[in-house]
């Protein structure tokens, strides 16, 4: 195709009101920690929709809430707290994680970011729900001092990993917060610990009771959505080479 | 290939007589609800052929009715009722659903549409034939108030899903009507309920008796066509990367 | 690749002497009816080679007859009868049927065609060798009236199907003659019936005795060639994505 | 990718001293006849390296002889005999045979060739080691009269097949000599017969004793090299679509 | 994609202080000899980070050491010894080895290199840890005379193989040192012998005791990292054709 790879993922944000925002990226991954945290912050802060991410590489699917169509990857902002959230309802296939992450940071560069916070899950075999942190620079890592444990040696894959690499390559302050979880199923308890760490870092008061109370319901709904998206993806994934 | 993705699907309509049409899109899917509904409306309203959709991504196949060649995806209009139907005889592979849906809405934008109605099937395990609705905006959803149930949370995949997303992104009023069905085999009864809902929304008198009477015959013919298309697709699908 | 899809298949014809020819397309398919018919006509009319079709999508193979190299897809003409034949020694993979058919019709447009006759096989479970016809328009269909049965409902796949679609889209008169056969193995008897139908339509005297007498020999040679082509294709087919 | 297919294979020859050479192409194939013959001629005539063929489609591998790196596909010349040899140490995957063959003939056109001799193996189930010939034109075929048997009907696949097609399409005299062999394993005896035929055609005295004496050693070394190349190719082959 | 293959791998080095460096390339391979040697030299010489290699073909993954993000492929220099090291934490998939190797040598050309040393492992079934050498020219091979055994006949695959080919094609002096090892698991003992050979060639005093003492720990850490990278790669590898 003659289209540039860059054309495969487009960020649509007409006007951002935040002047120097903290940009939080919540994508599904281990324990769905990323999008549970993002969804919770969006609800708590009653954030305002301000854009969406579009890609012909996303599965051909419309997400419906309350009978209304939602873009699968959406952007919200909270002007009072200077926070922007980039949020995905659909898992991003590893094959397109690079493009999605690069396109987001490309847009972030134009948004005068204070810093980027990528949320991810970290699968372990333990029962704990610790929060770990990794960062682009030593200065970034200091900010989470005593609020999260240092992720000593390892790898961060998918969109959060790409976001960390890209922020470092572009000189954007960046932190990744990893909620310890046991696997792929939704884990609101791991998400709650990450929410508390964020609250502690930014001095935001956070009441995670709702998150913990609705845990079962969240797990069910996310599980159902995830199943439907998987079905829609099943066939196209193996055949996208048709566009070659 | 140097060709743009946009060049892979082309809508050919020389002149549309409708000035501000309701555009109904009927593509095969669960229960083949989409194309049974579209075929029925075309027959009932004796609509006039006015164009076709062409794509090198469609299987290399000619559709024959009465010894004459028909394009697999065709466009019809009814000037008196200001209705346009985009109709497909062949299932659209998930891999090309995005391009097909985007190309259709791209053309729709030039046709001064009143609104777009996408028809789809919704697979459930029940025995009922309810009709559900989802829409691009709350205002669109009001139009089907009491004529269909609201599709609360879920996903709509394939061409109808892409059409909903694209209408929303382009500010085109859009509704998706989903006929409850049990699976992939042709379901004229589910289609009949969607036809009744459409009649009730637009104040068109609809006699679905023919649809129900010919149910068995329709099922057989559609089943046979679908088998032949599958055979024609079988090999190319896995090899289209040859064009890479 | 930067090359346009159109560049993947090229028709090389330096100068055509026919002024307004009937163009007969014989490609292998069910019963190899297409190329047996074409080969027979070329021999009977002692037609003159006038071009070939070249494609980097064809298998990397040279066809040898009597120690001499032949292009796998060749074009012949008979100026006295105003007939052109496009003939293939190799089966055209469904993935490239679209490009091959489109390229041929693109060239046909420049040849001032009277009409196009696509030859194909129609697999049934019966023992008969009937000849069926489908056409681009009702006017075309009338020409074969009483010379072939009407192919009522169904699909025609591969190069003949693409040729029918493309002729219709380009306003070129076109007929497809389908010889009833039982499967994939060479069927000179089905081919003989199609030859008789062509003779009857154009008023050409045809002696199909040779075809029937040599049936066994033809079957063997075609079977052998087909096996060798399959072997040459086996590996590249699954790997052509290397060019991606 | 934006690169043209033509850019995938490049022939590097700085300056050819031959003015009107016979160009012999020896590529691995059945019985490895092609490269055993070429290697033998290069050694016998003590030919001088004058270029190499480079391609990003070749496996990522360096060939080592005596501790020194050799390009996998190399070009040698013998000015006194006006002979050029294009020689490959690695089997050329069928998927790239077309590009490799076309690129070589493209370069051959600029080398003012007297004629092209492609060497290949012909697998049969017999015990004989006959030599067969096929050619681009009847005039070419006469040259091998009584020195080789005519290859009556069949196909020649891979680089030799493409070379024959391309020579014919470009009006370059071309002959293919096929050494009868029993399969894929190295067959120096089949190669020896082809060497004798070449000697007889060109009036070159050939002592194939060395070839026959070292047969076992050649078989072993070629078998080992071939295994290593296969391992290097194993993974990339199925994944080259990554470049898509 | 419209991007050139060359754009898929980019070497980022802002300013190199070395004027005429020996460039050592250590990529994972058999026994992980390449990156163990490179890591050891970097530590011993306390080399300074000066650049990184970036590619959209690398897996979407961030490498974390001590809580900080590291590019997976990095470049270091030691101005006093005039040494540059190109080092990879991640195995380079055979499919992209060609592009990675070519891009590195493309950059090397601009760095006024004294010579290039590629490090690799050579799998044998023996228990020894000999060091073998291959080179671009006979002059290069003399430099390692009596410091390594000559690698007589065989192949070198992956990035080191491509680097040798490219250095030869570009006239850059190049040597490949191969540490004999038994398979894919990390082999610090094989690496230690290569380190000693390098020390002997360049007159650098090398204390490989640390390497041997920490052997177990190195093996464990590398094994863990390698597992995580494999997981991140698992899915994208088979689906990258989505970009086609």
mmCIF file of C-alpha atoms in Angstrom, chain C residues 55-176:
data_model
loop_
_atom_site.group_PDB
_atom_site.id
_atom_site.type_symbol
_atom_site.label_atom_id
_atom_site.label_comp_id
_atom_site.label_asym_id
_atom_site.label_seq_id
_atom_site.Cartn_x
_atom_site.Cartn_y
_atom_site.Cartn_z
ATOM 1 C CA UNK C 55 3.218 -12.035 -15.065
ATOM 2 C CA UNK C 56 5.583 -12.241 -12.166
ATOM 3 C CA UNK C 57 2.715 -13.913 -10.350
ATOM 4 C CA UNK C 58 2.816 -16.971 -12.627
ATOM 5 C CA UNK C 59 4.869 -19.889 -11.261
ATOM 6 C CA UNK C 60 8.613 -19.766 -12.200
ATOM 7 C CA UNK C 61 8.293 -22.348 -14.966
ATOM 8 C CA UNK C 62 8.984 -22.792 -18.678
ATOM 9 C CA UNK C 63 6.592 -24.917 -20.749
ATOM 10 C CA UNK C 64 8.329 -27.090 -23.353
ATOM 11 C CA UNK C 65 6.720 -28.541 -26.524
ATOM 12 C CA UNK C 66 8.992 -30.338 -29.029
ATOM 13 C CA UNK C 67 12.077 -29.028 -27.240
ATOM 14 C CA UNK C 68 10.982 -25.399 -27.616
ATOM 15 C CA UNK C 69 9.943 -22.917 -24.941
ATOM 16 C CA UNK C 70 6.381 -21.638 -24.958
ATOM 17 C CA UNK C 71 4.956 -18.817 -22.829
ATOM 18 C CA UNK C 72 2.406 -20.336 -20.445
ATOM 19 C CA UNK C 73 -0.376 -17.944 -21.529
ATOM 20 C CA UNK C 74 -0.485 -17.233 -25.265
ATOM 21 C CA UNK C 75 -2.620 -15.363 -27.803
ATOM 22 C CA UNK C 76 -3.470 -16.602 -31.321
ATOM 23 C CA UNK C 77 -5.557 -15.189 -34.158
ATOM 24 C CA UNK C 78 -7.355 -16.375 -37.297
ATOM 25 C CA UNK C 79 -7.787 -13.388 -39.599
ATOM 26 C CA UNK C 80 -10.178 -15.126 -42.009
ATOM 27 C CA UNK C 81 -12.670 -15.993 -39.280
ATOM 28 C CA UNK C 82 -11.925 -12.855 -37.176
ATOM 29 C CA UNK C 83 -11.249 -14.999 -34.104
ATOM 30 C CA UNK C 84 -8.700 -14.389 -31.328
ATOM 31 C CA UNK C 85 -7.936 -16.993 -28.680
ATOM 32 C CA UNK C 86 -6.387 -16.290 -25.285
ATOM 33 C CA UNK C 87 -5.125 -19.609 -24.022
ATOM 34 C CA UNK C 88 -3.404 -20.845 -20.853
ATOM 35 C CA UNK C 89 -1.311 -23.974 -20.314
ATOM 36 C CA UNK C 90 -1.205 -23.363 -16.580
ATOM 37 C CA UNK C 91 -3.992 -23.171 -14.017
ATOM 38 C CA UNK C 92 -4.394 -19.601 -12.771
ATOM 39 C CA UNK C 93 -4.368 -19.491 -8.974
ATOM 40 C CA UNK C 94 -7.587 -17.941 -7.575
ATOM 41 C CA UNK C 95 -5.507 -15.240 -5.896
ATOM 42 C CA UNK C 96 -4.353 -13.862 -9.239
ATOM 43 C CA UNK C 97 -7.483 -14.636 -11.293
ATOM 44 C CA UNK C 98 -8.757 -11.120 -10.658
ATOM 45 C CA UNK C 99 -5.603 -9.451 -11.966
ATOM 46 C CA UNK C 100 -5.281 -11.803 -14.942
ATOM 47 C CA UNK C 101 -8.936 -11.351 -15.953
ATOM 48 C CA UNK C 102 -8.826 -7.583 -15.520
ATOM 49 C CA UNK C 103 -5.597 -7.264 -17.528
ATOM 50 C CA UNK C 104 -6.995 -9.347 -20.379
ATOM 51 C CA UNK C 105 -10.207 -7.293 -20.601
ATOM 52 C CA UNK C 106 -8.126 -4.137 -20.404
ATOM 53 C CA UNK C 107 -6.292 -5.306 -23.501
ATOM 54 C CA UNK C 108 -9.516 -6.580 -25.127
ATOM 55 C CA UNK C 109 -10.908 -3.046 -24.918
ATOM 56 C CA UNK C 110 -8.121 -1.903 -27.243
ATOM 57 C CA UNK C 111 -8.825 -4.718 -29.742
ATOM 58 C CA UNK C 112 -12.275 -3.500 -30.886
ATOM 59 C CA UNK C 113 -13.962 -6.773 -29.849
ATOM 60 C CA UNK C 114 -17.205 -8.008 -31.425
ATOM 61 C CA UNK C 115 -17.773 -10.051 -28.282
ATOM 62 C CA UNK C 116 -15.996 -12.134 -25.685
ATOM 63 C CA UNK C 117 -16.656 -15.855 -25.186
ATOM 64 C CA UNK C 118 -15.365 -17.285 -21.898
ATOM 65 C CA UNK C 119 -15.180 -21.068 -21.723
ATOM 66 C CA UNK C 120 -15.541 -22.866 -18.382
ATOM 67 C CA UNK C 121 -16.473 -26.186 -16.872
ATOM 68 C CA UNK C 122 -19.504 -26.697 -14.636
ATOM 69 C CA UNK C 123 -19.155 -29.537 -12.167
ATOM 70 C CA UNK C 124 -22.284 -31.578 -11.558
ATOM 71 C CA UNK C 125 -22.856 -35.057 -10.192
ATOM 72 C CA UNK C 126 -24.667 -36.236 -13.334
ATOM 73 C CA UNK C 127 -23.462 -38.222 -16.335
ATOM 74 C CA UNK C 128 -24.631 -35.755 -18.986
ATOM 75 C CA UNK C 129 -22.484 -33.350 -20.989
ATOM 76 C CA UNK C 130 -24.908 -30.473 -21.419
ATOM 77 C CA UNK C 131 -23.730 -26.959 -22.320
ATOM 78 C CA UNK C 132 -24.966 -24.014 -20.237
ATOM 79 C CA UNK C 133 -24.713 -20.295 -20.940
ATOM 80 C CA UNK C 134 -24.665 -17.074 -18.950
ATOM 81 C CA UNK C 135 -24.199 -13.581 -20.377
ATOM 82 C CA UNK C 136 -23.544 -9.955 -19.561
ATOM 83 C CA UNK C 137 -26.852 -8.761 -21.033
ATOM 84 C CA UNK C 138 -30.167 -10.185 -22.225
ATOM 85 C CA UNK C 139 -29.163 -9.324 -25.795
ATOM 86 C CA UNK C 140 -26.005 -11.427 -25.440
ATOM 87 C CA UNK C 141 -28.000 -14.299 -24.006
ATOM 88 C CA UNK C 142 -30.320 -14.343 -27.030
ATOM 89 C CA UNK C 143 -27.385 -15.184 -29.298
ATOM 90 C CA UNK C 144 -27.016 -18.612 -27.700
ATOM 91 C CA UNK C 145 -30.755 -19.241 -27.706
ATOM 92 C CA UNK C 146 -31.454 -22.967 -28.346
ATOM 93 C CA UNK C 147 -27.719 -23.611 -28.671
ATOM 94 C CA UNK C 148 -27.167 -23.873 -24.928
ATOM 95 C CA UNK C 149 -29.260 -24.111 -21.764
ATOM 96 C CA UNK C 150 -29.575 -21.044 -19.538
ATOM 97 C CA UNK C 151 -27.481 -21.181 -16.357
ATOM 98 C CA UNK C 152 -30.232 -19.993 -14.025
ATOM 99 C CA UNK C 153 -28.753 -19.322 -10.581
ATOM 100 C CA UNK C 154 -25.234 -19.827 -9.380
ATOM 101 C CA UNK C 155 -21.719 -18.519 -9.517
ATOM 102 C CA UNK C 156 -18.858 -18.665 -12.033
ATOM 103 C CA UNK C 157 -15.482 -18.424 -10.355
ATOM 104 C CA UNK C 158 -11.917 -17.810 -11.502
ATOM 105 C CA UNK C 159 -10.802 -16.087 -14.710
ATOM 106 C CA UNK C 160 -14.114 -16.723 -16.596
ATOM 107 C CA UNK C 161 -16.104 -15.150 -13.730
ATOM 108 C CA UNK C 162 -13.833 -12.107 -13.635
ATOM 109 C CA UNK C 163 -14.048 -11.764 -17.424
ATOM 110 C CA UNK C 164 -17.866 -11.747 -17.269
ATOM 111 C CA UNK C 165 -17.879 -9.096 -14.508
ATOM 112 C CA UNK C 166 -15.336 -6.929 -16.301
ATOM 113 C CA UNK C 167 -17.101 -7.170 -19.681
ATOM 114 C CA UNK C 168 -20.354 -6.119 -18.021
ATOM 115 C CA UNK C 169 -18.677 -3.205 -16.207
ATOM 116 C CA UNK C 170 -17.068 -2.096 -19.495
ATOM 117 C CA UNK C 171 -20.060 -2.606 -21.788
ATOM 118 C CA UNK C 172 -18.445 -5.387 -23.821
ATOM 119 C CA UNK C 173 -20.818 -8.103 -25.146
ATOM 120 C CA UNK C 174 -19.919 -11.328 -23.325
ATOM 121 C CA UNK C 175 -21.086 -14.919 -23.078
ATOM 122 C CA UNK C 176 -19.823 -17.701 -20.865
#
